Coordinates of C-alpha atoms in Angstrom, one line a residue:
Chain A
M200 CA -17.2 -47.6 -78.0
K201 CA -21.1 -48.0 -78.2
V202 CA -22.9 -44.8 -78.6
L203 CA -26.0 -44.8 -76.3
N204 CA -27.2 -41.3 -77.1
E205 CA -26.3 -38.4 -79.4
M206 CA -27.3 -34.8 -80.1
N207 CA -26.1 -32.3 -82.7
L208 CA -25.9 -28.6 -82.6
N209 CA -24.9 -25.9 -84.9
F210 CA -25.0 -22.1 -84.6
L211 CA -23.4 -18.9 -85.9
S212 CA -20.1 -17.9 -84.4
K213 CA -21.5 -15.0 -82.4
S214 CA -20.1 -14.6 -78.8
T215 CA -23.5 -14.4 -77.4
N216 CA -24.0 -18.1 -78.3
E217 CA -21.0 -19.3 -76.1
S218 CA -23.5 -19.3 -73.1
Y219 CA -26.1 -21.2 -75.1
A220 CA -23.7 -23.7 -76.4
R221 CA -22.3 -24.9 -72.8
S222 CA -25.7 -24.7 -71.4
A223 CA -27.1 -27.0 -74.2
V224 CA -24.2 -29.4 -74.1
S225 CA -24.2 -29.8 -70.2
S226 CA -28.1 -30.2 -70.2
F227 CA -27.8 -33.0 -72.6
F228 CA -25.5 -34.9 -70.0
I229 CA -27.9 -34.2 -67.1
Q230 CA -29.3 -37.6 -68.0
L231 CA -26.0 -39.2 -66.7
D232 CA -26.7 -37.6 -63.3
P233 CA -23.3 -36.1 -63.1
T234 CA -21.9 -34.3 -60.1
I235 CA -21.9 -30.5 -59.9
D236 CA -18.2 -30.5 -60.3
E237 CA -18.3 -32.9 -63.3
L238 CA -20.9 -30.6 -65.0
S239 CA -18.8 -27.4 -64.2
D240 CA -15.8 -29.1 -65.9
I241 CA -17.8 -30.0 -69.1
K242 CA -19.3 -26.5 -69.3
T243 CA -16.0 -25.0 -68.9
A244 CA -14.2 -27.0 -71.4
V245 CA -17.1 -26.5 -74.0
S246 CA -16.9 -22.8 -73.4
E247 CA -13.2 -22.8 -74.2
A248 CA -13.6 -24.8 -77.3
V249 CA -16.5 -22.6 -78.6
T250 CA -14.7 -19.5 -77.8
N251 CA -11.6 -20.7 -79.8
C252 CA -13.8 -21.2 -82.8
I253 CA -15.3 -17.7 -82.5
V254 CA -12.1 -15.7 -81.5
H255 CA -9.5 -17.7 -83.6
G256 CA -11.3 -19.9 -86.2
Y257 CA -13.6 -17.3 -87.5
R258 CA -11.6 -14.2 -86.5
N259 CA -13.3 -11.1 -88.1
T260 CA -15.6 -13.3 -89.9
M261 CA -18.8 -15.2 -89.3
G262 CA -19.3 -19.0 -89.7
K263 CA -20.9 -21.9 -88.2
V264 CA -19.9 -23.9 -85.1
F265 CA -20.8 -27.7 -85.1
I266 CA -21.1 -29.5 -81.9
T267 CA -21.7 -33.3 -81.6
A268 CA -22.4 -34.6 -78.0
R269 CA -22.4 -38.4 -77.4
I270 CA -23.0 -40.6 -74.4
L271 CA -20.8 -43.5 -74.7
E272 CA -21.0 -47.0 -72.9
G273 CA -19.3 -46.9 -69.5
N274 CA -20.5 -43.4 -68.4
E275 CA -18.4 -41.7 -70.7
V276 CA -19.1 -38.2 -72.5
Y277 CA -17.8 -37.5 -75.9
I278 CA -17.9 -34.0 -77.3
K279 CA -16.7 -33.0 -80.9
I280 CA -16.5 -29.3 -81.6
R281 CA -15.6 -28.3 -85.2
D282 CA -15.2 -24.9 -87.2
K283 CA -14.7 -24.3 -90.8
G284 CA -12.4 -21.5 -90.1
C285 CA -8.9 -20.5 -90.7
G286 CA -7.2 -23.5 -89.2
I287 CA -4.1 -23.7 -86.8
A288 CA -0.7 -23.9 -88.7
D289 CA 1.2 -25.2 -85.5
V290 CA -1.2 -27.1 -83.3
N291 CA 1.5 -28.0 -80.7
Q292 CA 2.4 -24.3 -80.4
A293 CA -1.3 -23.3 -80.0
M294 CA -1.6 -25.9 -77.2
E295 CA 1.3 -24.5 -75.1
P296 CA 0.0 -22.8 -72.0
M297 CA 0.0 -19.0 -72.2
F298 CA 0.5 -19.0 -76.0
T299 CA -2.2 -16.7 -77.6
T300 CA -2.4 -14.8 -80.8
A301 CA -5.3 -12.5 -79.2
K302 CA -3.3 -10.7 -76.4
E303 CA -5.0 -7.5 -77.0
E304 CA -8.3 -9.0 -76.2
E305 CA -6.9 -10.3 -73.0
R306 CA -7.0 -13.9 -73.9
A307 CA -4.7 -15.7 -71.4
G308 CA -3.7 -18.5 -73.7
L309 CA -5.1 -21.2 -71.5
G310 CA -8.1 -22.5 -73.5
F311 CA -6.5 -25.9 -74.3
A312 CA -5.0 -26.0 -70.8
V313 CA -8.4 -25.9 -69.3
M314 CA -9.7 -28.4 -71.8
Q315 CA -6.9 -30.7 -70.9
T316 CA -7.2 -30.3 -67.2
F317 CA -10.9 -30.5 -66.9
M318 CA -11.6 -33.5 -69.4
D319 CA -9.7 -36.8 -69.6
K320 CA -8.7 -36.7 -73.2
L321 CA -8.3 -34.0 -75.8
K322 CA -7.5 -34.4 -79.4
V323 CA -7.0 -31.5 -81.9
T324 CA -6.8 -31.8 -85.5
S325 CA -6.6 -28.8 -87.8
K326 CA -5.7 -27.9 -91.3
V327 CA -5.0 -24.2 -92.5
G328 CA -7.9 -22.8 -94.6
V329 CA -10.1 -26.0 -93.8
G330 CA -10.9 -25.7 -90.0
T331 CA -10.2 -27.2 -86.7
T332 CA -11.8 -30.1 -85.0
I333 CA -11.4 -30.9 -81.2
I334 CA -12.7 -34.1 -79.6
M335 CA -12.8 -34.4 -75.9
T336 CA -13.9 -37.2 -73.7
K337 CA -14.4 -37.6 -69.9
K338 CA -15.4 -40.6 -67.9
L339 CA -17.9 -39.8 -65.2
S340 CA -17.9 -41.3 -61.8
P341 CA -20.0 -44.3 -61.4
R342 CA -23.6 -43.4 -60.2
I343 CA -25.7 -45.6 -58.0
K344 CA -29.0 -45.8 -59.7
N345 CA -32.2 -45.7 -57.6
A346 CA -34.4 -48.7 -58.4
Chain B
M123 CA -22.7 -7.8 -64.9
V124 CA -20.8 -5.8 -62.3
N125 CA -21.5 -3.4 -59.5
I126 CA -18.9 -1.0 -58.4
V127 CA -18.7 0.4 -54.8
I128 CA -16.1 3.0 -54.0
K129 CA -15.1 3.9 -50.5
D130 CA -12.1 5.9 -49.6
D131 CA -9.0 4.4 -51.5
E132 CA -10.7 1.2 -52.2
L133 CA -12.8 0.2 -55.3
T134 CA -14.8 -3.1 -55.0
A135 CA -16.1 -4.7 -58.2
N136 CA -18.9 -7.1 -57.4
L137 CA -19.1 -9.5 -60.3
I138 CA -22.4 -11.1 -60.9
G139 CA -23.5 -14.0 -63.2
E140 CA -21.4 -15.6 -65.9
I141 CA -18.0 -14.6 -67.0
D142 CA -17.0 -15.7 -70.4
H143 CA -15.4 -14.2 -73.6
H144 CA -18.7 -12.3 -74.5
T145 CA -19.5 -10.9 -71.0
S146 CA -16.0 -10.0 -69.9
V147 CA -15.7 -7.3 -72.5
S148 CA -18.2 -5.0 -71.1
I149 CA -17.4 -6.0 -67.4
R150 CA -13.7 -4.8 -67.9
E151 CA -14.9 -1.5 -69.7
V152 CA -16.9 -0.7 -66.6
I153 CA -14.2 -1.6 -64.2
D154 CA -11.4 0.2 -66.1
K155 CA -13.4 3.4 -66.4
Q156 CA -14.0 3.4 -62.8
I157 CA -10.5 2.7 -61.9
Q158 CA -9.2 5.5 -64.2
T159 CA -11.7 7.9 -62.6
A160 CA -11.3 7.0 -58.8
M161 CA -7.6 6.0 -59.0
P162 CA -7.9 3.7 -55.9
K163 CA -5.0 2.3 -54.0
M164 CA -6.8 -1.2 -53.9
T165 CA -9.3 -2.8 -56.1
I166 CA -11.0 -6.0 -55.0
L167 CA -12.6 -8.3 -57.5
D168 CA -15.3 -10.1 -55.6
F169 CA -16.5 -13.3 -57.4
S170 CA -19.0 -14.6 -54.7
K171 CA -21.9 -14.0 -57.1
V172 CA -20.2 -15.5 -60.1
T173 CA -22.1 -18.6 -61.4
F174 CA -19.8 -19.6 -64.2
M175 CA -16.3 -18.6 -65.3
D176 CA -14.1 -19.9 -68.0
S177 CA -10.4 -18.7 -68.7
S178 CA -11.7 -15.3 -69.7
G179 CA -11.8 -14.7 -66.0
I180 CA -8.1 -15.1 -65.9
G181 CA -7.7 -12.3 -68.5
L182 CA -10.0 -10.2 -66.5
V183 CA -7.8 -10.5 -63.3
M184 CA -4.4 -10.2 -65.2
G185 CA -5.6 -7.2 -67.0
R186 CA -6.8 -5.5 -63.9
Y187 CA -3.7 -6.3 -62.1
K188 CA -1.6 -4.7 -64.8
L189 CA -3.9 -1.6 -64.7
M190 CA -3.5 -1.3 -60.8
Q191 CA 0.2 -1.8 -61.0
S192 CA 0.3 1.1 -63.5
I193 CA -1.1 3.4 -61.0
D194 CA 1.0 1.9 -58.0
G195 CA -2.0 0.1 -56.5
S196 CA -2.8 -3.4 -55.8
L197 CA -5.4 -6.0 -56.6
K198 CA -7.3 -8.4 -54.3
V199 CA -9.6 -11.3 -55.6
T200 CA -12.2 -12.7 -53.2
G201 CA -15.1 -14.9 -52.9
M202 CA -14.0 -17.6 -55.4
S203 CA -15.8 -21.0 -55.5
N204 CA -13.6 -24.0 -55.7
H205 CA -14.2 -24.3 -59.5
I206 CA -13.2 -20.7 -60.1
K207 CA -10.2 -21.3 -58.0
R208 CA -9.2 -24.3 -60.2
V209 CA -9.4 -22.2 -63.3
M210 CA -7.4 -19.4 -61.7
M211 CA -4.8 -21.7 -60.4
L212 CA -4.0 -22.9 -64.0
A213 CA -2.5 -19.4 -64.6
G214 CA -0.6 -19.3 -61.2
L215 CA -2.4 -16.1 -60.4
S216 CA -1.7 -16.6 -56.7
K217 CA 1.7 -15.3 -57.3
L218 CA 0.4 -12.0 -58.6
V219 CA -2.6 -11.0 -56.7
I220 CA -3.8 -11.3 -53.1
I221 CA -6.4 -14.1 -52.9
E222 CA -8.8 -14.2 -50.0

């Protein structure tokens, strides 16, 4: 798929950056003239992914979160979010709704469920001790361009 | 951010702004402290001034639901936008709490 535009972002895994990350990514996609609902979906999915990097990937440590956001041909958004944290031993188990390893922090275990529901596609790759990469895509509704 | 109003047996927590993993920590601390002091029969979480919420909001509701249960009270959730409702529905929260 042809890449029409791209931006890259990296920041420290501090929870204060969750708000910055979802705002920056959603601002980048404003040029596609998304609906308010589409933008909320993207913001929420990014927030979940970044929170996973901070809460799980870099649990009790500090590292960097890397985001690549792309606009693909055909009004499609592509978001890659990566950490070099602890990794996930069993990705399928981690993706099960309500599964969480952070119950005491009141994590509902629905981060991946939100990403799956609010985006079209979600791919998770992870290696213990190396880190986790998630790629999400979503096709936005066609917009009528004003001449 | 959260503003608490206590009237008779009812505690209303007016949630304001964005609810995520970062902000939910201090929000729940404030609410829990007030619940433990006032021991209300009913706690209302009002989301009408919430501009963004991810799944951290689900933890916020579930945690307060458990706390209210432990003091034989109930929990009501009001003022949710369609987007917030969509997030909440993923957890099937309508089975646990009163949603208005």
